[in-house]
XYZ file of N, CA and C in Angstrom:
783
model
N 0.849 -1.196 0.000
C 0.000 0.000 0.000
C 0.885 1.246 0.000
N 1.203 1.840 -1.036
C 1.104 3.336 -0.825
C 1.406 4.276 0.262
N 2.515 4.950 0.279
C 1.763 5.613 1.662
C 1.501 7.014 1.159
N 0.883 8.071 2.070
C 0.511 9.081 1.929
C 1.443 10.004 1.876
N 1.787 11.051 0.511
C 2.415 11.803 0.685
C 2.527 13.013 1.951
N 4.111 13.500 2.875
C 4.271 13.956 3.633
C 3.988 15.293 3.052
N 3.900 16.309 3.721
C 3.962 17.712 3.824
C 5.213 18.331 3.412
N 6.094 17.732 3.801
C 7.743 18.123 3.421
C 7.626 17.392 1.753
N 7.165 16.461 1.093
C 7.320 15.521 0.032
C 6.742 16.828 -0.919
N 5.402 17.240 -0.407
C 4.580 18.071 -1.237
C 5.361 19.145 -1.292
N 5.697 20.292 -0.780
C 6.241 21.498 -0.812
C 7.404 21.418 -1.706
N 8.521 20.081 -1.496
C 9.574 19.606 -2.695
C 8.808 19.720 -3.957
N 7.763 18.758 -4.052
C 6.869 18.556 -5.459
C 6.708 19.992 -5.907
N 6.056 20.837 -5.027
C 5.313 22.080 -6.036
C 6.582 22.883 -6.106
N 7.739 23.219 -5.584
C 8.746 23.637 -5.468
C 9.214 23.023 -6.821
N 9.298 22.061 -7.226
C 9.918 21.568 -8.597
C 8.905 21.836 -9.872
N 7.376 21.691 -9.670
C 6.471 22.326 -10.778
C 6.586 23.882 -10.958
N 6.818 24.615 -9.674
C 6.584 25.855 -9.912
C 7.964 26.520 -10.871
N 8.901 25.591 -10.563
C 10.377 26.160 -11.373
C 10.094 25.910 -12.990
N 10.068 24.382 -12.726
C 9.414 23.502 -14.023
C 8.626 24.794 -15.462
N 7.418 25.530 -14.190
C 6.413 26.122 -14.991
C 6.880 27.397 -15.952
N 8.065 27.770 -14.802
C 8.459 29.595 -15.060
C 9.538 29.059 -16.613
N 10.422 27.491 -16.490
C 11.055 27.699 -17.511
C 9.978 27.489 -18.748
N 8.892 26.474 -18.621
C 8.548 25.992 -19.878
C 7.494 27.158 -20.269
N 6.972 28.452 -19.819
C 6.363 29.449 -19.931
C 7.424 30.294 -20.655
N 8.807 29.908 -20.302
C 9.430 31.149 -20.963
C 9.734 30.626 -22.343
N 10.074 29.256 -22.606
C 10.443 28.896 -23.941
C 8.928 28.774 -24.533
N 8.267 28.938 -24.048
C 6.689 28.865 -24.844
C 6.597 30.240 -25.577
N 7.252 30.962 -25.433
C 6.712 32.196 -26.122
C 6.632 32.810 -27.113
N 7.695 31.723 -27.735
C 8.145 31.846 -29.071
C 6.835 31.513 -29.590
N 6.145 30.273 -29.314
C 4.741 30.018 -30.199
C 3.435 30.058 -30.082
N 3.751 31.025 -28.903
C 2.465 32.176 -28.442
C 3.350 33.468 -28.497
N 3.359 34.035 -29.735
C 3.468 35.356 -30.145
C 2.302 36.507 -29.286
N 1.099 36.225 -29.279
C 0.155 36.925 -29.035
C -0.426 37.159 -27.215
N 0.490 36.059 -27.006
C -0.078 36.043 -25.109
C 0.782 36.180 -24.336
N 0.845 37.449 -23.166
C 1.804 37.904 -22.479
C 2.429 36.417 -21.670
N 3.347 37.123 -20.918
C 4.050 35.970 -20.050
C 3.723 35.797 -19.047
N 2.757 36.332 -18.513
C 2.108 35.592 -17.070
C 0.718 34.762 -17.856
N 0.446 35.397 -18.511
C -0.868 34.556 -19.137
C -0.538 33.524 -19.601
N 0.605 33.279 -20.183
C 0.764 31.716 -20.322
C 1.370 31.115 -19.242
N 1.677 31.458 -18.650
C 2.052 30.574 -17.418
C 0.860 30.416 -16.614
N -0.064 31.242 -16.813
C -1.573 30.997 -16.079
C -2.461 29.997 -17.121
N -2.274 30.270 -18.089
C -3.026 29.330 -19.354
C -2.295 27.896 -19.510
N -1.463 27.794 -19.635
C -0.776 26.714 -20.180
C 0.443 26.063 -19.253
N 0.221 26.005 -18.030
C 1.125 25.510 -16.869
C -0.028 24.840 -15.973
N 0.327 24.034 -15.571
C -1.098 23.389 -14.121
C -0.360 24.134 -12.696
N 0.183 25.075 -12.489
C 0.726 25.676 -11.993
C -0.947 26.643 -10.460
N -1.253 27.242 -11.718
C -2.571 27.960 -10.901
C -3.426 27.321 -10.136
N -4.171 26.332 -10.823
C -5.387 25.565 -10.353
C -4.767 24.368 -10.107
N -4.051 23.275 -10.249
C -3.952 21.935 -9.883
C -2.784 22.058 -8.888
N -2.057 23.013 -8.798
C -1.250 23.063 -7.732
C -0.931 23.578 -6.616
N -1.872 25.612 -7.066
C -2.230 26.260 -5.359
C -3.385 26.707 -5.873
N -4.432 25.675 -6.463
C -6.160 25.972 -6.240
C -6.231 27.514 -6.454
N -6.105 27.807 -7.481
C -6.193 29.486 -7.483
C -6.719 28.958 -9.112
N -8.046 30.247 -9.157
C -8.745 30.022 -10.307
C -8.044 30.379 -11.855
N -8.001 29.439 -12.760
C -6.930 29.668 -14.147
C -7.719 30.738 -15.121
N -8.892 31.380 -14.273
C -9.097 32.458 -15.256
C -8.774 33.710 -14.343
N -8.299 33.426 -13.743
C -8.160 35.033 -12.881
C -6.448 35.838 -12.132
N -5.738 36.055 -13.339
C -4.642 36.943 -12.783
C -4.291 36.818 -11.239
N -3.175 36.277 -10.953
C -2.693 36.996 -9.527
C -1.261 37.815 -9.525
N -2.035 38.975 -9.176
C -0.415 39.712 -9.086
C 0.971 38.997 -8.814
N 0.697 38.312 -7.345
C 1.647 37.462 -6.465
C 2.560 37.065 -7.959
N 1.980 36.154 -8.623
C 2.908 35.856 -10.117
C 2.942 36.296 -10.981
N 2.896 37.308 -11.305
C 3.319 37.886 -12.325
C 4.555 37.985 -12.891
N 4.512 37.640 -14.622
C 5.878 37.852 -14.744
C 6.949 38.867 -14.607
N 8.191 38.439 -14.599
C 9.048 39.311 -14.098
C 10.289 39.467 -15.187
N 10.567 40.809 -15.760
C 12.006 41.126 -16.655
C 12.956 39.369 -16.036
N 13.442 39.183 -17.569
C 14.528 37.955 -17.813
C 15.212 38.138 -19.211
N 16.229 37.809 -19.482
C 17.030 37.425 -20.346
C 16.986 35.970 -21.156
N 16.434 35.138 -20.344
C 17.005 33.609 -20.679
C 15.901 33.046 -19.613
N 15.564 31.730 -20.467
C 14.897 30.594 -19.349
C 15.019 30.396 -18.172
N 16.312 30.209 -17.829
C 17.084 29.939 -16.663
C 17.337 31.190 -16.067
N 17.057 32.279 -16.454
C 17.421 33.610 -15.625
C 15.750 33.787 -14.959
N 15.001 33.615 -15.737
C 13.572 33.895 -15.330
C 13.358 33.174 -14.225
N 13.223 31.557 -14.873
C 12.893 30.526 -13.632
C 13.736 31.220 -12.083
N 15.047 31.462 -12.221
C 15.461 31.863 -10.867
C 14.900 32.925 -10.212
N 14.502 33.778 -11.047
C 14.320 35.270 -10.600
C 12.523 34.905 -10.091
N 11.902 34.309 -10.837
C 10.352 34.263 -10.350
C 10.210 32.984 -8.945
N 11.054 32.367 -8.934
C 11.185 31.598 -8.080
C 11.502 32.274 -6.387
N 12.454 33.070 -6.765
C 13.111 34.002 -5.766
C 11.977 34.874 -5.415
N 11.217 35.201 -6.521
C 9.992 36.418 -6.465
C 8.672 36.020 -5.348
N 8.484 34.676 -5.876
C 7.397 33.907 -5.682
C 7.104 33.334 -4.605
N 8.422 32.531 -4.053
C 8.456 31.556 -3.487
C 7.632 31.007 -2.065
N 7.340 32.573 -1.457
C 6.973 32.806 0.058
C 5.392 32.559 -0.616
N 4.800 33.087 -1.293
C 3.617 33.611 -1.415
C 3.070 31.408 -1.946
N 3.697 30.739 -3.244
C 3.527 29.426 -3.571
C 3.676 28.796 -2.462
N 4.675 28.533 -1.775
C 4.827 27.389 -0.984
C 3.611 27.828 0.613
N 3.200 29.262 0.802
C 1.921 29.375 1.817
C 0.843 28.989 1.214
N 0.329 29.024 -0.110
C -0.964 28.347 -0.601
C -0.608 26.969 -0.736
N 0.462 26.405 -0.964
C 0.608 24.591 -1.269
C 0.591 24.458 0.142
N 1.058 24.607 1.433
C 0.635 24.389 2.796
C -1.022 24.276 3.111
N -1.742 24.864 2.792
C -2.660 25.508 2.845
C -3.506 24.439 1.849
N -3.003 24.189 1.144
C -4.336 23.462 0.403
C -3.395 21.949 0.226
N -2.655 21.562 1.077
C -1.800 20.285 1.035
C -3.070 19.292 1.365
N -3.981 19.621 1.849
C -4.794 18.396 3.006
C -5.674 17.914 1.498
N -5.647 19.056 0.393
C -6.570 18.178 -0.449
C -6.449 18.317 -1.632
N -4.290 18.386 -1.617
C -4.086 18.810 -3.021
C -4.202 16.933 -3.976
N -3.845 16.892 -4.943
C -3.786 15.826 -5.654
C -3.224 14.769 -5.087
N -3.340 13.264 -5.006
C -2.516 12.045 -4.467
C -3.344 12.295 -2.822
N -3.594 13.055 -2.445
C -4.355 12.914 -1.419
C -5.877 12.193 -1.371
N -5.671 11.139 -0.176
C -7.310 10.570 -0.242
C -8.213 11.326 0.134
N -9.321 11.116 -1.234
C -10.560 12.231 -0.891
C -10.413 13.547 -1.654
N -8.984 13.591 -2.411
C -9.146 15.083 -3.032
C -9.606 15.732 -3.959
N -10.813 14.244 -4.016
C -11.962 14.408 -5.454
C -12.840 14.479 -4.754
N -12.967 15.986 -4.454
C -14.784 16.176 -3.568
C -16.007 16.090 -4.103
N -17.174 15.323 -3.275
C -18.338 15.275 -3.644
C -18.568 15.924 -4.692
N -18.932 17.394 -4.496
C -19.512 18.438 -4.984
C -18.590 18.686 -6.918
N -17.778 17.967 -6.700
C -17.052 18.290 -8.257
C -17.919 16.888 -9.191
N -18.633 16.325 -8.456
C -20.080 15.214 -9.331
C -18.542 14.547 -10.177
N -17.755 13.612 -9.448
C -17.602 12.245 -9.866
C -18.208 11.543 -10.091
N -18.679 11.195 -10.988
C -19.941 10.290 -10.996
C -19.684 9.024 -11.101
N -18.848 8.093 -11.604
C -18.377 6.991 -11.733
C -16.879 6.864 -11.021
N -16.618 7.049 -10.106
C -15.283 6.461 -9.402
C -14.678 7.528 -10.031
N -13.505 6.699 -10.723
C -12.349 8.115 -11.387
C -12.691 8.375 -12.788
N -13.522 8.167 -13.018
C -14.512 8.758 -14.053
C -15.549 9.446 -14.054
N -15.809 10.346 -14.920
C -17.140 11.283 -14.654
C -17.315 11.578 -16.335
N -18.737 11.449 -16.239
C -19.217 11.813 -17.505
C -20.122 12.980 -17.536
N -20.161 14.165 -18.482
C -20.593 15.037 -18.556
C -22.046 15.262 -19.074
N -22.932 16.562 -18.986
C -23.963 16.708 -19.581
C -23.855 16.654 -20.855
N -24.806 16.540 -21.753
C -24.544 16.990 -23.203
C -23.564 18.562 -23.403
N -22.792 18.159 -25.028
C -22.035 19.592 -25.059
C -23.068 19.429 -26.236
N -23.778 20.862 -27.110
C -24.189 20.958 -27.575
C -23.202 21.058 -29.384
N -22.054 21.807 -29.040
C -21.441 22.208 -29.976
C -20.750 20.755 -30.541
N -20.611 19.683 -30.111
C -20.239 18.147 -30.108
C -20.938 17.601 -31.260
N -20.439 17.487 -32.682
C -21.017 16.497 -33.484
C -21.373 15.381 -32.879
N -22.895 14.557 -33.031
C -23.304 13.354 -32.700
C -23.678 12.560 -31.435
N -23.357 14.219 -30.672
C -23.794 14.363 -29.148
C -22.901 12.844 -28.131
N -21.609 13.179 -28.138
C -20.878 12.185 -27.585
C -20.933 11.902 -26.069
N -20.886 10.996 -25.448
C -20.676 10.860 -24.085
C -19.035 11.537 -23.856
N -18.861 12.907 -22.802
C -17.826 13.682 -22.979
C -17.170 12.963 -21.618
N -15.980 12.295 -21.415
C -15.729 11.902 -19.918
C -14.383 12.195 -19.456
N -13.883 12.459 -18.018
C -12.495 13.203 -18.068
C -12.342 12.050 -16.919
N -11.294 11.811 -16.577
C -10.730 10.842 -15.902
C -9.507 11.367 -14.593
N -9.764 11.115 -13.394
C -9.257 11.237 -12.020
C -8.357 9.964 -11.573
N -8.201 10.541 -10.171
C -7.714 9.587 -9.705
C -7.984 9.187 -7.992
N -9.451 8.544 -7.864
C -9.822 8.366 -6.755
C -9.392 7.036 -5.711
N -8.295 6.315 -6.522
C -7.653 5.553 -5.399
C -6.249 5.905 -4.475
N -6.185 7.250 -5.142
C -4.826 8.040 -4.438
C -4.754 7.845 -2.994
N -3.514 7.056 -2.418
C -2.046 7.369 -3.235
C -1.699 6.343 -4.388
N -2.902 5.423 -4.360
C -2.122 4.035 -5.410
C -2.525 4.644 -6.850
N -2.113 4.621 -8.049
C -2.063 4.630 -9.373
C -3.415 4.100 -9.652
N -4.324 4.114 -10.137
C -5.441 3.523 -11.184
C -5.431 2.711 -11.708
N -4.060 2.114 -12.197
C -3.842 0.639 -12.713
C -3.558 -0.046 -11.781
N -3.097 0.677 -10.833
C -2.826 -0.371 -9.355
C -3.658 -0.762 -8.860
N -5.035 -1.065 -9.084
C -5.952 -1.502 -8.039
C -6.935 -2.369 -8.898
N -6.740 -3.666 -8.561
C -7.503 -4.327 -9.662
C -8.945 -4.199 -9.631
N -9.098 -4.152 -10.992
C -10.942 -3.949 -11.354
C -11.323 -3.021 -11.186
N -10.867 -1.955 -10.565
C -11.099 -0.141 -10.443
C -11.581 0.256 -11.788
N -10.445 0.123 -12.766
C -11.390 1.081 -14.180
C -12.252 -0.036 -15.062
N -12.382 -0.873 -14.785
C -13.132 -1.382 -15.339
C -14.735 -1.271 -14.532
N -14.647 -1.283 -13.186
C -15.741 -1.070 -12.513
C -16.590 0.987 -12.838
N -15.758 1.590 -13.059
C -15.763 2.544 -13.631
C -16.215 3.008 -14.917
N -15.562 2.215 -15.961
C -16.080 2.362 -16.960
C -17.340 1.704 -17.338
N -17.963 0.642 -16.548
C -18.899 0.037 -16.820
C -20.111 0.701 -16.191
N -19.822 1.152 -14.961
C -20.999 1.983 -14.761
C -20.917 3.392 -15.561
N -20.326 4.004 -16.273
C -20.509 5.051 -16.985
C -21.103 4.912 -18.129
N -20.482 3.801 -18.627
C -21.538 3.707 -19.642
C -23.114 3.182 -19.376
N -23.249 2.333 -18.189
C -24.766 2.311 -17.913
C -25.433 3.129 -17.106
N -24.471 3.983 -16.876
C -25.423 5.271 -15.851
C -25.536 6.500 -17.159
N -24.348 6.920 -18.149
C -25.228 7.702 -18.676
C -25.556 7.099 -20.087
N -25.877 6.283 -20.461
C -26.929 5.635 -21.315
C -28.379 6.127 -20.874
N -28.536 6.051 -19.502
C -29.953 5.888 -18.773
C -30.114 7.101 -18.676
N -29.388 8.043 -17.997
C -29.407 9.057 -18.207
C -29.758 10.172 -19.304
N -29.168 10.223 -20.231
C -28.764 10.943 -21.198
C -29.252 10.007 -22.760
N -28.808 9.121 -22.535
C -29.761 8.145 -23.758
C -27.990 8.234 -25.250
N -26.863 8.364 -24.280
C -25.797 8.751 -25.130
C -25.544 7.254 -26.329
N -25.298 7.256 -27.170
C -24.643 6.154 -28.087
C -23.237 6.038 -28.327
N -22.670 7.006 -28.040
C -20.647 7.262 -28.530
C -19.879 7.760 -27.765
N -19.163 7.477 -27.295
C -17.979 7.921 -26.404
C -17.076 8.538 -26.423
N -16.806 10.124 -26.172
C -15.691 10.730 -26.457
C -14.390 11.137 -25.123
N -13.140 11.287 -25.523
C -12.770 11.949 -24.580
C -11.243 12.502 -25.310
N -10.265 13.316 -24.487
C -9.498 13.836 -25.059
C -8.188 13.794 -23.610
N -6.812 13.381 -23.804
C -6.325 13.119 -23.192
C -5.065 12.226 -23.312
N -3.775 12.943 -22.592
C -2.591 12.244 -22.861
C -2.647 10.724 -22.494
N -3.857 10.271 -22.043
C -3.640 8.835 -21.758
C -3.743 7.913 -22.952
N -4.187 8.947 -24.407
C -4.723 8.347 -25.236
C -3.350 7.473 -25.576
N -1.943 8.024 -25.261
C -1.132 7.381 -26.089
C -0.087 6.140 -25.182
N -1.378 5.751 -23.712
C -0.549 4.800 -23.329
C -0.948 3.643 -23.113
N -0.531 2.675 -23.473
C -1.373 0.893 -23.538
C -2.051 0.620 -22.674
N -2.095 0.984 -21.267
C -2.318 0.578 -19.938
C -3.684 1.230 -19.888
N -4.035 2.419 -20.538
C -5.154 2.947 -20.661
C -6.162 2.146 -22.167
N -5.376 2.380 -23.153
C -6.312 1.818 -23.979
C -6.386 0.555 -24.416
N -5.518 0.081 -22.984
C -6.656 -1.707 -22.983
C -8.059 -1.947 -22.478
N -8.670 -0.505 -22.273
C -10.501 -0.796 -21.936
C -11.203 -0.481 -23.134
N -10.662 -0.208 -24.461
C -11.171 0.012 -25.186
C -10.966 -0.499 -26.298
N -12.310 -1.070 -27.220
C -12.255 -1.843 -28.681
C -11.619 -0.860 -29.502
N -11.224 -1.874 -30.478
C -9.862 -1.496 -31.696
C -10.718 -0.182 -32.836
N -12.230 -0.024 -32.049
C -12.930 1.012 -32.923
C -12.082 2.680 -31.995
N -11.839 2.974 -31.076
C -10.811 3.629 -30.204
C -9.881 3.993 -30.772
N -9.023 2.514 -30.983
C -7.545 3.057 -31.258
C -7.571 3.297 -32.657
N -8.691 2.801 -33.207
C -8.556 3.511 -35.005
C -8.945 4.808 -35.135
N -9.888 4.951 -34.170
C -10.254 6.721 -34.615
C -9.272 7.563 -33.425
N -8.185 7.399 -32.978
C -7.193 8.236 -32.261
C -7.018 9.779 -33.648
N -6.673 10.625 -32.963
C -6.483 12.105 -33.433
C -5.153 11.693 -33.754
N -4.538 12.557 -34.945
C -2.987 12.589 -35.105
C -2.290 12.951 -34.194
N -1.080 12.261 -34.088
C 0.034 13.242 -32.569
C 0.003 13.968 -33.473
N 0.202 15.129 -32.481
C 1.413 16.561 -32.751
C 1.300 17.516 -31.473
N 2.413 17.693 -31.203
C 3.017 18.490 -30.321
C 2.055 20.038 -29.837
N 0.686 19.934 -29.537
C 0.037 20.583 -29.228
C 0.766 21.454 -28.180
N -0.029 22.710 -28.168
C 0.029 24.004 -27.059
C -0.594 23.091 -25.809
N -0.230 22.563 -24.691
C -1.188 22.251 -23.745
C -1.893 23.285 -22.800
N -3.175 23.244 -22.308
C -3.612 23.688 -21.516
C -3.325 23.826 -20.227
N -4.077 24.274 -19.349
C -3.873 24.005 -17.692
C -4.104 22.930 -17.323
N -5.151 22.106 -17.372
C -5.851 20.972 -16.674
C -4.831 19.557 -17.317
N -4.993 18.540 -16.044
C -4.416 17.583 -16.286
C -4.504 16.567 -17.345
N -5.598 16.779 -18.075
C -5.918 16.319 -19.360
C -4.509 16.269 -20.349
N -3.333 17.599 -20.128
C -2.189 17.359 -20.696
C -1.588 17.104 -19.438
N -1.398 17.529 -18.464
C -0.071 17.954 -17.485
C -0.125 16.577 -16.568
N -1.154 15.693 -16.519
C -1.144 14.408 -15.839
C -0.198 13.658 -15.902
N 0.673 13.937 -17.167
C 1.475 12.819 -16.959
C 2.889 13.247 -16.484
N 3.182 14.075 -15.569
C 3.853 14.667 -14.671
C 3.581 14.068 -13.334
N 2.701 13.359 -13.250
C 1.704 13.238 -11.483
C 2.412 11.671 -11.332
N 2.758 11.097 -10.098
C 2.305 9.930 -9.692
C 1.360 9.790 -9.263
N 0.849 8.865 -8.520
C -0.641 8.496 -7.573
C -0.586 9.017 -6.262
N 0.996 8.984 -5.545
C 1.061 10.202 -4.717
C 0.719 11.156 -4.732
N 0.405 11.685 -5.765
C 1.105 13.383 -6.001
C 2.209 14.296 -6.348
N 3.052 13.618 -6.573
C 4.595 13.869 -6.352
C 5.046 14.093 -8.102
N 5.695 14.438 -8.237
C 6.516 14.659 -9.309
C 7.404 13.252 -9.934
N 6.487 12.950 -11.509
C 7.277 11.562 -11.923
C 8.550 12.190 -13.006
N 9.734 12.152 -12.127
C 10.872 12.383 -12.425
C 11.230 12.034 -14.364
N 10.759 10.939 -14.784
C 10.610 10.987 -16.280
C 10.508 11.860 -17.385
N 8.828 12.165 -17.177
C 8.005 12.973 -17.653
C 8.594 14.391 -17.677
N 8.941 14.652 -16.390
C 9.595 16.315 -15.854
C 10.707 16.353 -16.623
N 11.889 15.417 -16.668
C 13.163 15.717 -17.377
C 12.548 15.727 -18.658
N 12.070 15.344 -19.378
C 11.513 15.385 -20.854
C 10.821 16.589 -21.128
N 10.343 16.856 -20.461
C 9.540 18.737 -20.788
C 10.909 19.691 -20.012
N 11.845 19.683 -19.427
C 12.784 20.385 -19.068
C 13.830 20.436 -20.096
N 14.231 19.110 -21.253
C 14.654 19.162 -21.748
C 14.657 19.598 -23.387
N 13.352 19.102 -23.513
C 13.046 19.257 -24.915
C 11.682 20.447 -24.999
N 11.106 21.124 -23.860
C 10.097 22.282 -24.011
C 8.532 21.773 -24.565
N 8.265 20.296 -24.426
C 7.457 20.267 -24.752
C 7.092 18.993 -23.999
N 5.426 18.528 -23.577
C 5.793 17.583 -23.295
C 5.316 16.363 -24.109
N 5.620 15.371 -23.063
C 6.414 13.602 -23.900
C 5.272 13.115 -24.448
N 4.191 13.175 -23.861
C 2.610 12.190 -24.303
C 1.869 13.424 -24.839
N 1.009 13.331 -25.762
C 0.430 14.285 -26.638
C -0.641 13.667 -26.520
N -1.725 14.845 -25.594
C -3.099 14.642 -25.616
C -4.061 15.023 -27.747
N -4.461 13.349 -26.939
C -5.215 12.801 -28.111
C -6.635 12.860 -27.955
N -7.311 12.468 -29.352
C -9.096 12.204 -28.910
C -9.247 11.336 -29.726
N -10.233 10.777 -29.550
C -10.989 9.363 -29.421
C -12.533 9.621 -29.054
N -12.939 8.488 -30.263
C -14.279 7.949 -29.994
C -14.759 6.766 -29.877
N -15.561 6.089 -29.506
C -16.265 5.104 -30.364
C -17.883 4.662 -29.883
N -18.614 3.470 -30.501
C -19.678 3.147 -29.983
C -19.296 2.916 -28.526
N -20.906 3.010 -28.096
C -21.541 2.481 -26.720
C -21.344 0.926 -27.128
N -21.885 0.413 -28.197
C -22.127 -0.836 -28.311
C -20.880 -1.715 -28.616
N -19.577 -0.908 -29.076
C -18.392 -1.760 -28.870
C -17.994 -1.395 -27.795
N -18.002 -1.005 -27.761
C -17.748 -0.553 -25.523
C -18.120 -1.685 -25.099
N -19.520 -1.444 -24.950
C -20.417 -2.784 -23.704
C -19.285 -4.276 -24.499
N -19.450 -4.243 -25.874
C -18.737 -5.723 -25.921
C -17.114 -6.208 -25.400
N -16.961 -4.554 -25.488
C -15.455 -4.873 -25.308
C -14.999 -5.060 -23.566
N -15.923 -4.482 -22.685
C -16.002 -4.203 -21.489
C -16.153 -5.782 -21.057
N -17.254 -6.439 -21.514
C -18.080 -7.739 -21.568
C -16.809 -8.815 -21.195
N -15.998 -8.986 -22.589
C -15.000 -9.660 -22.325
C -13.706 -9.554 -21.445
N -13.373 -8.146 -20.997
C -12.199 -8.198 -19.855
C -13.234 -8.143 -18.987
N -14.545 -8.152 -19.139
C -14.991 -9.036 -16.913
C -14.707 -10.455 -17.651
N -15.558 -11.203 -18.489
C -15.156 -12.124 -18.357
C -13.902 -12.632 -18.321
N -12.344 -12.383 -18.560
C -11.723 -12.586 -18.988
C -10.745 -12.464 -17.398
N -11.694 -11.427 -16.239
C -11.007 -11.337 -15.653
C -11.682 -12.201 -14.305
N -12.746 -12.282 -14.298
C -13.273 -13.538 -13.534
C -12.733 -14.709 -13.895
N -12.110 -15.016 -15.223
C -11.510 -16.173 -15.143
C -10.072 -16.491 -14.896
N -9.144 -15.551 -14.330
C -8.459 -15.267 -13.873
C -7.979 -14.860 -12.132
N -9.653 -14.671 -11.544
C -10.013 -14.614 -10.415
C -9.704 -16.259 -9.732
């Protein structure tokens, strides 16, 4: 079992995202011509919201960017700038930052375990089932806990079927490009995957997840690969497919895994 990330573990962690953020904000700018330098570090870093719960549409002075020369001159200088003001909100919201048990509250309507499926989006060709994916066995990993996403995915698709009356399944996400994830899904999935390419990522973990362990903590991999090369390693993808290759495909890993039971 896992144990629970310490208080000293966390403050290291956001202490290494927040440096992480100031360099890959500064080499970002080249291909955001049009968006100042705190705005992308507020837009396109998980820096704001997944790390000191501060809303990603709303400016805080506290970070604002600061005159630099170079990547490495910035990161030091905003770090130096910053540091008192980041590491009192990561204290402060440690009890229910990420890798923490429970830090998927009620009120954010998980609806299926570490899955949640959304209302209709209207603007959505073919009105897809829209679903974003958590991690409610923290501190253990999601693949670590047997029958978790499969128990997950099976009630999502029969809760909003009933619900919503959905037929197709969409979602968008760096997990698209890793085996461990798209073994819950028929080969109708991995044929309609989106092209890689080295997208602008957003705030939300939909790109920046694959930075996270199940702790919470910083997966040392992932981090050297966006430190080194300015971009990061897994390229959030999208994907569709039927409800009805779903249910079949779902069908056979229970069976497959009851017989393995």
């Amino acid at each position: 079992m896992a144990e629970i990330k310490t208080l000293e573990e966390h403050l290291e962690f956001v202490r290494e995202v927040a440096r992480l953020s100031f360099s890959f904000a500064w080499k970002l700018q080249a291909k955001l011509p049009e968006e100042n330098l705190s705005d992308i570090l507020r837009l396109h870093t998980m820096l704001y919201y997944h790390i000191l719960n501060l809303p990603a549409d709303k400016p805080r002075a506290e970070l604002a960017a600061c005159g630099a020369h170079s990547a490495e001159e910035f990161e030091e200088a905003m770090w130096n700038r910053t540091k008192d003001f980041i590491l009192s909100k990561a204290t402060e919201f440690y009890p229910d930052s990420i890798g923490m048990p429970g830090y998927i509250k009620p009120e954010f309507h998980w609806n299926c375990g570490s899955l949640k499926y959304d209302p209709p989006h209207p603007g959505l060709p073919g009105n897809p089932c829209v679903f974003h994916i958590a991690n409610t066995t923290a501190p253990r990993s999601i693949f670590e806990v047997k029958g978790h996403l499969l128990e997950c995915f099976e009630k999502l698709i029969r809760d909003s079927e009933k619900e919503y009356g959905y037929t197709t399944l969409y979602t968008m996400t760096w997990l698209n490009e890793r085996e461990e994830f798209l073994h819950y899904f028929p080969q109708e999935w991995r044929d309609n995957l989106s092209p890689r390419e080295n997208r602008v990522p957003g705030w939300t973990v939909g790109d920046w997840g694959q930075l996270l362990t199940g702790r919470g903590l910083l997966n040392p991999k992932t981090a050297a690969f966006v430190r080194e090369n300015g971009v990061l390693k897994y390229c959030s993808r999208s994907s569709r497919c039927s409800f009805a290759n779903m249910k079949k495909h779902l069908a056979f890993l229970r069976k497959q895994e009851e017989q393995e039971s």
